[in-house]
MMTF fields as JSON, N, C-alpha, C and O atoms, coordinates in Angstrom:
{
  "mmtfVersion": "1.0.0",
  "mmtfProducer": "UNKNOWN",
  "numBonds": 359,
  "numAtoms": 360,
  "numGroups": 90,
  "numChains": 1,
  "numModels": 1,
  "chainsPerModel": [1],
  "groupsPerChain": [90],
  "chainIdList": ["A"],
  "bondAtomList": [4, 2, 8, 6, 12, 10, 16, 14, 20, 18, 24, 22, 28, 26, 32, 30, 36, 34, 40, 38, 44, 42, 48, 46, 52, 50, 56, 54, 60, 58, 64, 62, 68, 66, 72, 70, 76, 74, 80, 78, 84, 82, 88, 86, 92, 90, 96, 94, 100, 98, 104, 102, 108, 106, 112, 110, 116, 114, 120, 118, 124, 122, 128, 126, 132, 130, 136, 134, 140, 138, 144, 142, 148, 146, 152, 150, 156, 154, 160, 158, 164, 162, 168, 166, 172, 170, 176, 174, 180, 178, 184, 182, 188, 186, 192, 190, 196, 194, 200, 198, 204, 202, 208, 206, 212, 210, 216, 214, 220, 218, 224, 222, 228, 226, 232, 230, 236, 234, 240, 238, 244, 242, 248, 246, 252, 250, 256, 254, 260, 258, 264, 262, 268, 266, 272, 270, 276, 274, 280, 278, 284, 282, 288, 286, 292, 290, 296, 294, 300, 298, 304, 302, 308, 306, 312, 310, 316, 314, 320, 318, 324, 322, 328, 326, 332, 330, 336, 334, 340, 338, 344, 342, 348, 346, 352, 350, 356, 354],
  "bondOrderList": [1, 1, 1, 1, 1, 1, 1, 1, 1, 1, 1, 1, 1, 1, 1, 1, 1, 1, 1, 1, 1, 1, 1, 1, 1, 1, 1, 1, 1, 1, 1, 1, 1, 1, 1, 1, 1, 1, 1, 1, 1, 1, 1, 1, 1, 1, 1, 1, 1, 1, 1, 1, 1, 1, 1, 1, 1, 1, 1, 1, 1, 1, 1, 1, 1, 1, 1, 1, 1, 1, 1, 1, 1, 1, 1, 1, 1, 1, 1, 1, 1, 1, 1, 1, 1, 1, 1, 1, 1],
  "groupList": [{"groupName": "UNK", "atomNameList": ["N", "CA", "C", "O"], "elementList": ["N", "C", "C", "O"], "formalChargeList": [0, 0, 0, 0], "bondAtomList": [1, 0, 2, 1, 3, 2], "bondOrderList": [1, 1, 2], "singleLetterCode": "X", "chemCompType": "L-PEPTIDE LINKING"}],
  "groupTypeList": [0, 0, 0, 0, 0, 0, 0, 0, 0, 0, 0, 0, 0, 0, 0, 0, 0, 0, 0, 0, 0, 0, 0, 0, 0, 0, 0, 0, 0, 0, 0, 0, 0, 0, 0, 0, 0, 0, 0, 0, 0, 0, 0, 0, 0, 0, 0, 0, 0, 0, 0, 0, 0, 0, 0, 0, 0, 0, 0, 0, 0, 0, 0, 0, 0, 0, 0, 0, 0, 0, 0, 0, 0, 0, 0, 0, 0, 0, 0, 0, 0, 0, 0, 0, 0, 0, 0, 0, 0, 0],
  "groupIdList": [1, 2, 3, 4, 5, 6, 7, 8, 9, 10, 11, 12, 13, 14, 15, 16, 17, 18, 19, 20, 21, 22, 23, 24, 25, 26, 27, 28, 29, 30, 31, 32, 33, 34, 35, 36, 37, 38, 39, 40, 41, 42, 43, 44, 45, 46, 47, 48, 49, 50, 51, 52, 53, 54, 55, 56, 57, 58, 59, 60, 61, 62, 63, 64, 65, 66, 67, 68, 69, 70, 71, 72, 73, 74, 75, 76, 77, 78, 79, 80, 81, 82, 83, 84, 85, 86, 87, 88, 89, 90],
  "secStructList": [7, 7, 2, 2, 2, 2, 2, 2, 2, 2, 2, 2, 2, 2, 2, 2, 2, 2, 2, 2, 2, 2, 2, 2, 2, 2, 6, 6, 6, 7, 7, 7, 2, 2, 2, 2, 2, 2, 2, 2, 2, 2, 2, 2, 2, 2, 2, 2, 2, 2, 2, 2, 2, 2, 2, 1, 7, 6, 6, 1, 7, 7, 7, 7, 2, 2, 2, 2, 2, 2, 2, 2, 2, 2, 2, 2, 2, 2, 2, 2, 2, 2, 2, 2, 2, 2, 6, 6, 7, 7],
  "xCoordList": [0.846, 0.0, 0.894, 1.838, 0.534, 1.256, 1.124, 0.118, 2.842, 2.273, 1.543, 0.492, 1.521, 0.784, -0.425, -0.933, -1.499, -2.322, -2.854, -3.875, -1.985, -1.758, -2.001, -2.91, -1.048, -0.683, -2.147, -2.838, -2.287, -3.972, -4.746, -5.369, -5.169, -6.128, -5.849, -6.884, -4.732, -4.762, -5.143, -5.75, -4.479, -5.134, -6.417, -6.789, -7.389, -8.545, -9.334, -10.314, -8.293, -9.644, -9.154, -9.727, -8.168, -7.883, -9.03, -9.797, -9.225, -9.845, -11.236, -11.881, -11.763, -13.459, -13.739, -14.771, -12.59, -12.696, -12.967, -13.74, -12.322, -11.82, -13.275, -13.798, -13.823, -15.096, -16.419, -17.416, -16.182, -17.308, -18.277, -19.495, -16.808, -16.819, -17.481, -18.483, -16.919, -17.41, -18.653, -19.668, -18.175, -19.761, -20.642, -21.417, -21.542, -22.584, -22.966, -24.003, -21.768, -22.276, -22.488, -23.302, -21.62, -21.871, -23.806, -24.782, -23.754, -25.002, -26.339, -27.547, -25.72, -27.389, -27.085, -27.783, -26.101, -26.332, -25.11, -24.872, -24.348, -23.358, -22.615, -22.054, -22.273, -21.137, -19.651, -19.686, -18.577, -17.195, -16.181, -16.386, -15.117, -13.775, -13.586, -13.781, -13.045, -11.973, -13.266, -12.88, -14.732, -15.561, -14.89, -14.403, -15.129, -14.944, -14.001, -14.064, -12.645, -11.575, -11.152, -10.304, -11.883, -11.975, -12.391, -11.783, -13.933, -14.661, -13.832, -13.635, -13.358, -12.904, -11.143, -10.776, -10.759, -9.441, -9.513, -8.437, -10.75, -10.856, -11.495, -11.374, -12.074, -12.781, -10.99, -10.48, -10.719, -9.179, -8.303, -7.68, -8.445, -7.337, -8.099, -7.585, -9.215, -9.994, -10.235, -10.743, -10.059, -10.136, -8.443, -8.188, -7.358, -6.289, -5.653, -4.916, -6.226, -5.347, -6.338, -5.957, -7.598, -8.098, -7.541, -7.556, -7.123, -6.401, -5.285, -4.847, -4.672, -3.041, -2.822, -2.0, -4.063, -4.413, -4.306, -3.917, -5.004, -5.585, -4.256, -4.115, -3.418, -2.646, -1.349, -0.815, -0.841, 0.47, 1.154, 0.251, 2.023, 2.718, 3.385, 4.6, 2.436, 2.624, 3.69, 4.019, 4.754, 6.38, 7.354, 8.539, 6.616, 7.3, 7.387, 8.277, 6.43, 5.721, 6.749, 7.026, 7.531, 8.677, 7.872, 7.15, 7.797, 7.836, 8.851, 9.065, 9.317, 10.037, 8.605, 7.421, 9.102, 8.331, 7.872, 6.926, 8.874, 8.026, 7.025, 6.181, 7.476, 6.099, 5.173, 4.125, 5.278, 3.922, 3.136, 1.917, 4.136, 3.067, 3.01, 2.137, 3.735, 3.179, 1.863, 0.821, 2.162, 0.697, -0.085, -0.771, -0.381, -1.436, -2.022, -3.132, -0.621, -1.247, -1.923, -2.363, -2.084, -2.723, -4.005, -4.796, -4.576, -5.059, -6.314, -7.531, -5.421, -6.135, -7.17, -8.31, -5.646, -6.212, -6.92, -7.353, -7.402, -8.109, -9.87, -10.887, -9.615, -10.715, -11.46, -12.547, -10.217, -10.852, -11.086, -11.975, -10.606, -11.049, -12.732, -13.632, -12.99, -14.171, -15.229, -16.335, -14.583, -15.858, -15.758, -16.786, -15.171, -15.356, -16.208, -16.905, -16.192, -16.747, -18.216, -19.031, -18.586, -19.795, -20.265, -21.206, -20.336, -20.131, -20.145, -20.475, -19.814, -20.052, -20.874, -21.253, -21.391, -22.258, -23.512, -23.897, -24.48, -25.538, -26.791, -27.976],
  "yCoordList": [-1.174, 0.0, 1.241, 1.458, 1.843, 3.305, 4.405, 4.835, 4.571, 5.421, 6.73, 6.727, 7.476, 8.8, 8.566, 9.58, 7.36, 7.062, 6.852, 7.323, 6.074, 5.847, 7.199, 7.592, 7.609, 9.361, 9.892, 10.025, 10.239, 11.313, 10.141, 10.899, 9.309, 8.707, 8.697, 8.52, 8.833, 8.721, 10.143, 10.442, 10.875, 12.654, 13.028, 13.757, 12.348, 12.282, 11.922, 12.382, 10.83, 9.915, 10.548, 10.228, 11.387, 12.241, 13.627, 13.857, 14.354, 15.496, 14.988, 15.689, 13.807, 13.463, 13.24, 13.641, 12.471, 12.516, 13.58, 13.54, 14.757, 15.888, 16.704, 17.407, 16.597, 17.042, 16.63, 17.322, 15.299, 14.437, 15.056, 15.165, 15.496, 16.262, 17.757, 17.927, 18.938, 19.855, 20.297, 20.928, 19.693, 20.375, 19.778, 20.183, 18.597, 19.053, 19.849, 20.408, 19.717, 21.151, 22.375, 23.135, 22.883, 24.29, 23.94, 24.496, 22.773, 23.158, 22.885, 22.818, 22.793, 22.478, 23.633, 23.911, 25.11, 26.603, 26.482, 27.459, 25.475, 26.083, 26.744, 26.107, 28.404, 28.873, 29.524, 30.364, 28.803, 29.063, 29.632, 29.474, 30.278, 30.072, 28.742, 28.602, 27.526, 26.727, 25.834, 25.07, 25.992, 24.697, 25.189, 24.415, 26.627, 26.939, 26.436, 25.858, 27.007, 26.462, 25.168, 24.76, 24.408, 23.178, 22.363, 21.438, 22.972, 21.909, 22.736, 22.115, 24.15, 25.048, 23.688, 23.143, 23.67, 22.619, 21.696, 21.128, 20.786, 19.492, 19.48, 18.542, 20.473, 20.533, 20.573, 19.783, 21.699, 22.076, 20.655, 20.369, 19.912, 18.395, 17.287, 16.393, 17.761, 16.263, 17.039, 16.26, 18.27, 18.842, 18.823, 18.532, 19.101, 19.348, 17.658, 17.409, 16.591, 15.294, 14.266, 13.161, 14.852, 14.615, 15.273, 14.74, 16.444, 17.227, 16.689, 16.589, 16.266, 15.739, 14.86, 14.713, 13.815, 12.801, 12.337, 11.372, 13.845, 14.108, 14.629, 14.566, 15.11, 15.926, 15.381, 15.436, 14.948, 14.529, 13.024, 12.324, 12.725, 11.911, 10.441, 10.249, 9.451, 8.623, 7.968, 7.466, 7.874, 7.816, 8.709, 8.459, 10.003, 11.223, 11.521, 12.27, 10.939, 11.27, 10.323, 9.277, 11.045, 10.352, 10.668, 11.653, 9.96, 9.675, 8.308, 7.234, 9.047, 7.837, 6.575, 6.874, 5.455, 4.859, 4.631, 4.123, 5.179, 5.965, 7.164, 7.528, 7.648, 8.761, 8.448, 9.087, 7.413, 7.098, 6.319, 6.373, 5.442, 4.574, 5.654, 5.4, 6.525, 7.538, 8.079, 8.153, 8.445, 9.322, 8.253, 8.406, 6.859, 6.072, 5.466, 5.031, 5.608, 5.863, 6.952, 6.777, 7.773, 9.033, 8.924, 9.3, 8.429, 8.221, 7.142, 7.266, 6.182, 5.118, 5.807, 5.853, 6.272, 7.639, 8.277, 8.67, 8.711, 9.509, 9.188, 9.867, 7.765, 6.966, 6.84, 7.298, 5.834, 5.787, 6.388, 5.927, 8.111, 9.019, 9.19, 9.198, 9.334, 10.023, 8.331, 8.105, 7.834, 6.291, 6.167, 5.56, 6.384, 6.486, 7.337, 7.021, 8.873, 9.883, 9.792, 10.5, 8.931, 8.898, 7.761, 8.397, 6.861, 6.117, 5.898, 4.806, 6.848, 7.511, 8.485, 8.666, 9.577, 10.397, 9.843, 9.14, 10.385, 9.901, 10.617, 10.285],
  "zCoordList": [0.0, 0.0, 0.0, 0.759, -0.765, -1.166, 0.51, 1.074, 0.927, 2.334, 1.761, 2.401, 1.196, 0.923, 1.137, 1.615, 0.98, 1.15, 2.527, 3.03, 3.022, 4.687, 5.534, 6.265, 5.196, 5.938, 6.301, 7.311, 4.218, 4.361, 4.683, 5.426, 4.803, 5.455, 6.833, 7.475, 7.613, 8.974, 9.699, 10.727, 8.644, 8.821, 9.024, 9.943, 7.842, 7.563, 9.159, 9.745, 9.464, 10.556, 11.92, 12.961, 11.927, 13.018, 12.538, 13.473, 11.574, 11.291, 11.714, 12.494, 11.257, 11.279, 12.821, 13.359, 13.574, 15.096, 15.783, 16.74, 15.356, 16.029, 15.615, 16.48, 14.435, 13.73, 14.39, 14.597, 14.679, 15.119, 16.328, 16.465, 17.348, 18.545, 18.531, 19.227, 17.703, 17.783, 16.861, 17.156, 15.525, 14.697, 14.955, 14.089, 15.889, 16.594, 17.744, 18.103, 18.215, 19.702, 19.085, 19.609, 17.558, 16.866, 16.482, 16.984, 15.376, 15.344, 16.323, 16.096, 17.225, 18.658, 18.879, 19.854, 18.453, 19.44, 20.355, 21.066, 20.43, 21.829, 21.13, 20.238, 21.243, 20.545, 21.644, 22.543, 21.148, 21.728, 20.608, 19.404, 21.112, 20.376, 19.556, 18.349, 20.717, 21.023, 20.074, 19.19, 20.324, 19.69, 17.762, 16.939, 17.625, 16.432, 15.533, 14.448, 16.665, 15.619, 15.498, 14.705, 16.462, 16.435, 15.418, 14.881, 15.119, 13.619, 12.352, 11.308, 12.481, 11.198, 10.82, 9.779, 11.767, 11.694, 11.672, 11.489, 11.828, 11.491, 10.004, 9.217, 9.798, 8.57, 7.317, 6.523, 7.738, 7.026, 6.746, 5.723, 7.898, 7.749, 6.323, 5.652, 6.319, 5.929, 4.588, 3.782, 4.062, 2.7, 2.303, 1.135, 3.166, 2.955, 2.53, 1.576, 3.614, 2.838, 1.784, 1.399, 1.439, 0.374, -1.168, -2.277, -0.81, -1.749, -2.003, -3.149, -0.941, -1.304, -1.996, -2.902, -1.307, -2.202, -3.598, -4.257, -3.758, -5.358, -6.253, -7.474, -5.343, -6.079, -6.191, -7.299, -5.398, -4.978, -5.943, -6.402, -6.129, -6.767, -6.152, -6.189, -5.591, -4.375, -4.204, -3.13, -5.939, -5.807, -5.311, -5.09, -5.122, -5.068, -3.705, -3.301, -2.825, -1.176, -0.818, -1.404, 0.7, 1.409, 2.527, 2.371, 3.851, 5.51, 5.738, 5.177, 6.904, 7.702, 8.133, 8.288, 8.215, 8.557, 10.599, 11.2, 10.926, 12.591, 12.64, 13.459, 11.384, 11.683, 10.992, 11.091, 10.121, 10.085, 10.959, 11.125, 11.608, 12.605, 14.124, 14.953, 14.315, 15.027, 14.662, 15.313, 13.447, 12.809, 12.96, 13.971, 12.221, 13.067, 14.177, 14.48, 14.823, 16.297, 16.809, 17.945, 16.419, 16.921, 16.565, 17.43, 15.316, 14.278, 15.117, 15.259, 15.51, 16.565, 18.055, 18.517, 18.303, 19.928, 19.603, 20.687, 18.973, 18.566, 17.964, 18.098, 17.233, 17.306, 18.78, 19.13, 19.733, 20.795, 21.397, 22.113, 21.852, 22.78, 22.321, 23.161, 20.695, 20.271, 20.602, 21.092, 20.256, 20.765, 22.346, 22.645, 23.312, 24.399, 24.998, 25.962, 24.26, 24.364, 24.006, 24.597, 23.041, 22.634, 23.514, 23.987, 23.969, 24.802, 26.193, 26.657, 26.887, 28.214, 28.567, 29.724, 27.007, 27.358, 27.22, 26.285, 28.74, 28.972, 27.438, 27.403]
}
């Protein structure tokens, strides 16, 4: 599997986590800073490594292979914080 693919998809499922969380509290009315730039930057990750996607040259794309399994670990954490989260709230 081509890592460029890996990467923006691990980006992606960190942005939709991070998304999952705030753009429904924006649209039920809670309005903050921190909720804002929250869904505005998760929104930004999940247009930015769809783009890369699209654009980029997947012979041409270099990562060490620790940062990528860093980046999917995060990728993971990030799954589970938001399924825990949904999960615990009553």
């Amino acid at each position: 599997m081509e890592r460029l693919y890996v990467y923006n998809g691990a980006l992606a499922i960190v942005g939709i986590s991070l998304g999952f969380n705030a753009v429904p509290s924006l649209l039920a009315g809670e309005r903050s800073v921190s909720l804002l730039l929250i869904a505005v930057g998760s929104c930004g990750m999940i247009v930015a490594a769809v783009y890369q996607s699209l654009t980029t040259d997947p012979a041409e794309f270099t990562i060490s292979a620790g940062a990528l399994l860093t980046l999917i670990g995060a990728a993971c954490l990030s799954l589970a914080g938001t399924a825990l989260e949904f999960l615990t709230t009553p």
